[in-house]
CSV table of C-alpha atoms in Angstrom, one decimal:
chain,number,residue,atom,x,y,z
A,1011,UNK,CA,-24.5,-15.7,89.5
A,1012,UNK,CA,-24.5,-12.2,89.2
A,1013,UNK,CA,-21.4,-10.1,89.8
A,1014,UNK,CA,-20.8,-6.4,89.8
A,1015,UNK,CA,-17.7,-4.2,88.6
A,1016,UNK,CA,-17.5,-0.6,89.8
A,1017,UNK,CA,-16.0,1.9,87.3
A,1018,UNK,CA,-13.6,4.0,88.3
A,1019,UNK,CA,-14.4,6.8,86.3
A,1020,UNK,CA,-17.1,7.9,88.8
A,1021,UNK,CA,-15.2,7.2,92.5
A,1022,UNK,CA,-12.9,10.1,94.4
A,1023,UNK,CA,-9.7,9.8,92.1
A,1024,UNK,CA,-8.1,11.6,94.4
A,1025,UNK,CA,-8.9,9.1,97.2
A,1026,UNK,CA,-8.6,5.7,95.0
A,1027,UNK,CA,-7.4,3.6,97.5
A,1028,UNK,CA,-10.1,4.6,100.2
A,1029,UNK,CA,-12.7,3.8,97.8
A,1030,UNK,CA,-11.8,0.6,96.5
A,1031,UNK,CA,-11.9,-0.6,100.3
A,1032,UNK,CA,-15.8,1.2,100.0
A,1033,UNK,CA,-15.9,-1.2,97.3
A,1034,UNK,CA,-14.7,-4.3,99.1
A,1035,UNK,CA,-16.6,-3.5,102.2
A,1036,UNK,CA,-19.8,-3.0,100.4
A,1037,UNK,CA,-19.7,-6.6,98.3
A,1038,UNK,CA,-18.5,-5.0,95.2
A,1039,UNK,CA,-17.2,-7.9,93.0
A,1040,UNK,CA,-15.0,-6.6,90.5
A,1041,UNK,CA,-12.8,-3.1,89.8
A,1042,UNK,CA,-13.5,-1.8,86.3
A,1043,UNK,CA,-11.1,0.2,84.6
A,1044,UNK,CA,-12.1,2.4,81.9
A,1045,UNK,CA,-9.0,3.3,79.7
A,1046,UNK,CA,-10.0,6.3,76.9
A,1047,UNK,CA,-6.7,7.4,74.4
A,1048,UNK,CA,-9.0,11.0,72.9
A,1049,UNK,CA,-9.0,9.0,69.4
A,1050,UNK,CA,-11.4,5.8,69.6
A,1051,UNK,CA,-13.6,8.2,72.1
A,1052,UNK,CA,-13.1,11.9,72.7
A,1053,UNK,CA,-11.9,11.6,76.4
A,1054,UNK,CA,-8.7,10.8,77.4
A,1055,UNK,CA,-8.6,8.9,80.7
A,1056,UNK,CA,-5.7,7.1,82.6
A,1057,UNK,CA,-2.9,4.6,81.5
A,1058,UNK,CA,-1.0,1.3,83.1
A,1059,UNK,CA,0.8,3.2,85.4
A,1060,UNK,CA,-2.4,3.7,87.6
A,1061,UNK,CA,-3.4,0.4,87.2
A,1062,UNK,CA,-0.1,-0.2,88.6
A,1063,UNK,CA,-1.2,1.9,91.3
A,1064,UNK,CA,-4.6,0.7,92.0
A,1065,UNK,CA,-3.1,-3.1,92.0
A,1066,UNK,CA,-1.0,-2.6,94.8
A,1067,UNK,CA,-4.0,-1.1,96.9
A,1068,UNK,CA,-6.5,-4.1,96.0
A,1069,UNK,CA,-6.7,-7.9,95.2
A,1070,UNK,CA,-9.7,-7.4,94.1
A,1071,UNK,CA,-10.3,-8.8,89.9
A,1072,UNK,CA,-9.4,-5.7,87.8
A,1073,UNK,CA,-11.5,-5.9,84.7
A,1074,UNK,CA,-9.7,-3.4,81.9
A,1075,UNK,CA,-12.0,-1.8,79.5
A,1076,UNK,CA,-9.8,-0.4,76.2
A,1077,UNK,CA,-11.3,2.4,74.5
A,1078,UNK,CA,-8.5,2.9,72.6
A,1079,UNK,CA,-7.8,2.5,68.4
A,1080,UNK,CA,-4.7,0.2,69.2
A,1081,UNK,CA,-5.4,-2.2,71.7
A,1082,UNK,CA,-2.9,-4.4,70.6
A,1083,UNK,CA,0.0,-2.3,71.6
A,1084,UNK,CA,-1.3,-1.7,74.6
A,1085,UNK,CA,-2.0,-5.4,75.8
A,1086,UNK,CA,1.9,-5.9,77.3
A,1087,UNK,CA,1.4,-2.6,79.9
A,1088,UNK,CA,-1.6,-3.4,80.8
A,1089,UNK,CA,-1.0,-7.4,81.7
A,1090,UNK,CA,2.0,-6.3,83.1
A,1091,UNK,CA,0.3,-3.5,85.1
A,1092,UNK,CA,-1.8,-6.7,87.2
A,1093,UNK,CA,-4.9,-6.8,84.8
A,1094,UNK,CA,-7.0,-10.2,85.5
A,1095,UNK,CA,-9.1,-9.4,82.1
A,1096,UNK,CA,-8.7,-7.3,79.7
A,1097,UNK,CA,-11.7,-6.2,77.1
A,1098,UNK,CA,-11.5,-4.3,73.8
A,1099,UNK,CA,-12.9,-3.2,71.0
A,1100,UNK,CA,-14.3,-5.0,68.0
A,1101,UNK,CA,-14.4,-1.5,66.1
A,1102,UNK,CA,-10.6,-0.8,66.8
A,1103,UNK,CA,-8.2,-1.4,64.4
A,1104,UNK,CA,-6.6,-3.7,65.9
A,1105,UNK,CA,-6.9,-7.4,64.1
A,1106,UNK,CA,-9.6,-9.1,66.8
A,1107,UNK,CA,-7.9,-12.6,66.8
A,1108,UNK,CA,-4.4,-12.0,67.1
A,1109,UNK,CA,-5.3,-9.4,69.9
A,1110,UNK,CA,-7.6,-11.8,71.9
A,1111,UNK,CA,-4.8,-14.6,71.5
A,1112,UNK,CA,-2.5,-11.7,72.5
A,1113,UNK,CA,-4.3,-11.0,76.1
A,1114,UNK,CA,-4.3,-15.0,76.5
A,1115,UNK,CA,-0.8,-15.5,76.0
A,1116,UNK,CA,-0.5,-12.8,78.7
A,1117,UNK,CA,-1.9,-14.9,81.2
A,1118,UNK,CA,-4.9,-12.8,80.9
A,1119,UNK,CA,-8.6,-13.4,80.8
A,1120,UNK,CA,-9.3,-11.9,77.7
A,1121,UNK,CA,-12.8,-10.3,76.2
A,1122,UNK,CA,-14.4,-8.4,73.1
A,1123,UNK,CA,-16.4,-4.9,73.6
A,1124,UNK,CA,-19.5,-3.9,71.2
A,1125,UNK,CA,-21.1,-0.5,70.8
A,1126,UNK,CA,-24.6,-0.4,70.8
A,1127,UNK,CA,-24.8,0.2,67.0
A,1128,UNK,CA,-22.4,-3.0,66.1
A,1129,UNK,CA,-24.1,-6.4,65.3
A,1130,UNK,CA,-23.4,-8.2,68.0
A,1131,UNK,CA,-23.3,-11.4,65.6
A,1132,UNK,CA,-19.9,-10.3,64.8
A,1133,UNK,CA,-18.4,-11.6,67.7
A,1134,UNK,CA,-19.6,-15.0,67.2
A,1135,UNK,CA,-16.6,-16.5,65.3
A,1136,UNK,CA,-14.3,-15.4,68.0
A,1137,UNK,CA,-15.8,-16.6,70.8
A,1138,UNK,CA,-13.7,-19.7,71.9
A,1139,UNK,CA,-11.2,-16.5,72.6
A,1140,UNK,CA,-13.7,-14.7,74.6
A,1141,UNK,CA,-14.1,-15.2,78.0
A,1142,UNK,CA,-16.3,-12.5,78.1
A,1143,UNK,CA,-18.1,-10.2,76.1
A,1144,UNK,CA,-18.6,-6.7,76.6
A,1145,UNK,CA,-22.1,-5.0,75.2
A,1146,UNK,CA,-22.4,-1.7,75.6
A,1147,UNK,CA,-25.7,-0.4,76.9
A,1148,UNK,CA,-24.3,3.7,76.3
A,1149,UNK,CA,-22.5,5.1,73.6
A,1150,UNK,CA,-18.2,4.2,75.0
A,1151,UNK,CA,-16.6,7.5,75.9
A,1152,UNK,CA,-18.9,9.2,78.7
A,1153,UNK,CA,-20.3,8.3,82.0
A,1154,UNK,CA,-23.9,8.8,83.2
A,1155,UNK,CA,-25.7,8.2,80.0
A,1156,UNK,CA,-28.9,6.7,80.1
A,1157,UNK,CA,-29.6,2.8,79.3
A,1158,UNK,CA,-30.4,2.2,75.4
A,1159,UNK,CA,-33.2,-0.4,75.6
A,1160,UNK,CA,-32.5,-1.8,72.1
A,1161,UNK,CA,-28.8,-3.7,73.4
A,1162,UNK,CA,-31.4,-5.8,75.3
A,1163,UNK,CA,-32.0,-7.6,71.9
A,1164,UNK,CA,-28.2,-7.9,71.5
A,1165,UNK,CA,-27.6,-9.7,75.0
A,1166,UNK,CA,-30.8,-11.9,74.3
A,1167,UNK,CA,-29.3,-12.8,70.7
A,1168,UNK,CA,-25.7,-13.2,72.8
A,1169,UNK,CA,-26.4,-15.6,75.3
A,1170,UNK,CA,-28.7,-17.7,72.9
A,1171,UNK,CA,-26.0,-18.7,71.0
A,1172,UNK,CA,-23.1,-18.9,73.5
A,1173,UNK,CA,-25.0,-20.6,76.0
A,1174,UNK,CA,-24.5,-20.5,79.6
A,1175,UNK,CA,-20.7,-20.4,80.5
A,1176,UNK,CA,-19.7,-17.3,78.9
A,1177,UNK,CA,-20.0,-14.2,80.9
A,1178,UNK,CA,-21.6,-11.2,79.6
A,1179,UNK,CA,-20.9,-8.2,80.5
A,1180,UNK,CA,-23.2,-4.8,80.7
A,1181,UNK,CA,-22.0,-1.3,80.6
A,1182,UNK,CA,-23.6,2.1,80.6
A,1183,UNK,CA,-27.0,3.2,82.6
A,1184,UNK,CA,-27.4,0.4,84.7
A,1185,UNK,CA,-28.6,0.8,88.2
A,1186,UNK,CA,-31.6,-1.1,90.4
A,1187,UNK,CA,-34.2,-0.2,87.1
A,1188,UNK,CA,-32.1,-1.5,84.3
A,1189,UNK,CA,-30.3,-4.6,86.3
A,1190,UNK,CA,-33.5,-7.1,86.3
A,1191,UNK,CA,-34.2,-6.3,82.4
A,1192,UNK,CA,-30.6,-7.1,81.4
A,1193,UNK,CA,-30.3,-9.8,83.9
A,1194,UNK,CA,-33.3,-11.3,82.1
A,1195,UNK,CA,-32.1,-10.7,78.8
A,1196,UNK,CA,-28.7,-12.9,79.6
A,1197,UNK,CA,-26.0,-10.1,81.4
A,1198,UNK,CA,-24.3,-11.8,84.4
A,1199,UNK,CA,-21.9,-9.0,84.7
A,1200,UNK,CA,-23.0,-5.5,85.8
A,1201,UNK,CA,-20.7,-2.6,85.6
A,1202,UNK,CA,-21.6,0.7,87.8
A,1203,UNK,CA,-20.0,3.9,88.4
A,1204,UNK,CA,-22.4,6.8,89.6
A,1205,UNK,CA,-24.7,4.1,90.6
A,1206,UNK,CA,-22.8,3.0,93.1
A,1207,UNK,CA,-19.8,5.6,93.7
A,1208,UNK,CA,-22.3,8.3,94.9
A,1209,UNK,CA,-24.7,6.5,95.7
A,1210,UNK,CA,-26.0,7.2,99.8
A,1211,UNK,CA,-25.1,3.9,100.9
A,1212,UNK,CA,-22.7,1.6,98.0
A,1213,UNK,CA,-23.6,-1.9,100.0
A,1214,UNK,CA,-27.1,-1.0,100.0
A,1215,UNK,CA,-27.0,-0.3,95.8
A,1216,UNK,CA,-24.8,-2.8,95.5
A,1217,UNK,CA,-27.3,-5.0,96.8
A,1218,UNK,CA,-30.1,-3.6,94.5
A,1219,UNK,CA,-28.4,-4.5,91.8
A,1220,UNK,CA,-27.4,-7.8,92.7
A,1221,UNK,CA,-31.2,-8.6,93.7
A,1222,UNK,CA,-32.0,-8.8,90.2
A,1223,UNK,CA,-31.0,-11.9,90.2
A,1224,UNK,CA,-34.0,-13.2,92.2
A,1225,UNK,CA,-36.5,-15.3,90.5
A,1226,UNK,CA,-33.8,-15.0,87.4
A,1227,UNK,CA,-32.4,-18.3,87.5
């Protein structure tokens, strides 16, 4: 089944609670939350304490993205701060196993992130720690770059050897075009910010995106 997870980054931050009820109202399955610390990628974003903020305005899954060089450190503020997954990372510094053990001990759901240029074969061994993994379809750092058709490969290569249950996550460029070629190459997870947050009508791009899934499975 295919869910969706609007990014933050591109909705009325001065408005956050109005539109994560947009989100709710227009079948919007998941909140994701982009976190940037100017170091691992040149922007700088917004911490736990929002998260804090955006969990008391929403029971809706908040899915945590770290773009940061020490996830590890940050794992406790972020659990804390009502995360229900928390991604980061392979290319941090932060040592992948103990983190992803970290985020589980947390009572979190925890996941691995890959830029497009990392093998994705390097998540492998770490799998049984994944619930989900993260490919980047876009350089991390910047919103409203266009889709890089060569991750396709990596989510084919991805779901070939984890099989069915794990959820795979897409980020960067996706909207009604791109959905149906990564849902075919093995994404079940499709994160969206301008696609949805300015689109005309959210429910009705929502949808697009979700009809990808047609004649999929």
């Amino acid at each position: 089944m295919i869910k969706t997870s609007a990014s933050l980054l591109a909705c009325d931050l001065s408005d956050i609670s109005g539109e994560l009820s947009r989100c709710r109202a227009a079948g919007v399955d998941w909140i994701h939350f982009d976190v940037m610390d100017g170091a691992f990628v040149d922007q700088i974003t917004y911490g736990s304490p929002v998260l804090k903020c955006v969990r008391r305005s929403t029971d809706m899954f908040l899915d945590v993205h770290l773009m940061v060089n020490d996830p590890e450190s940050q794992i406790k503020f972020f659990a804390e701060a009502g995360a229900d997954l928390i991604s980061f990372h392979i290319e941090s510094k932060s040592d992948p196993r103990s983190t992803l053990e970290l985020i589980r001990s947390s009572g979190v759901k925890s996941a691995l992130a890959v830029k497009p240029g990392t093998p994705v074969e390097e998540v492998f061994p770490l799998l049984p720690l994944c619930d989900m993994v993260l490919v980047m379809t876009v350089e991390p750092g910047y919103g409203g770059q266009a889709f890089i058709p060569e991750t396709l490969d990596k989510i084919r290569a991805l779901r070939s050897f984890a099989g069915a249950e794990l959820d795979i996550e897409v980020d960067g460029g996706i909207n009604a075009k791109t959905a149906p070629l990564v849902r075919e190459a093995g994404a079940n997870v499709l994160v969206a910010g301008t696609g949805l947050f300015k689109a005309e009508d959210m429910a009705q791009a929502n949808a697009a995106l979700k009809a990808s899934q047609k004649g999929a499975e």
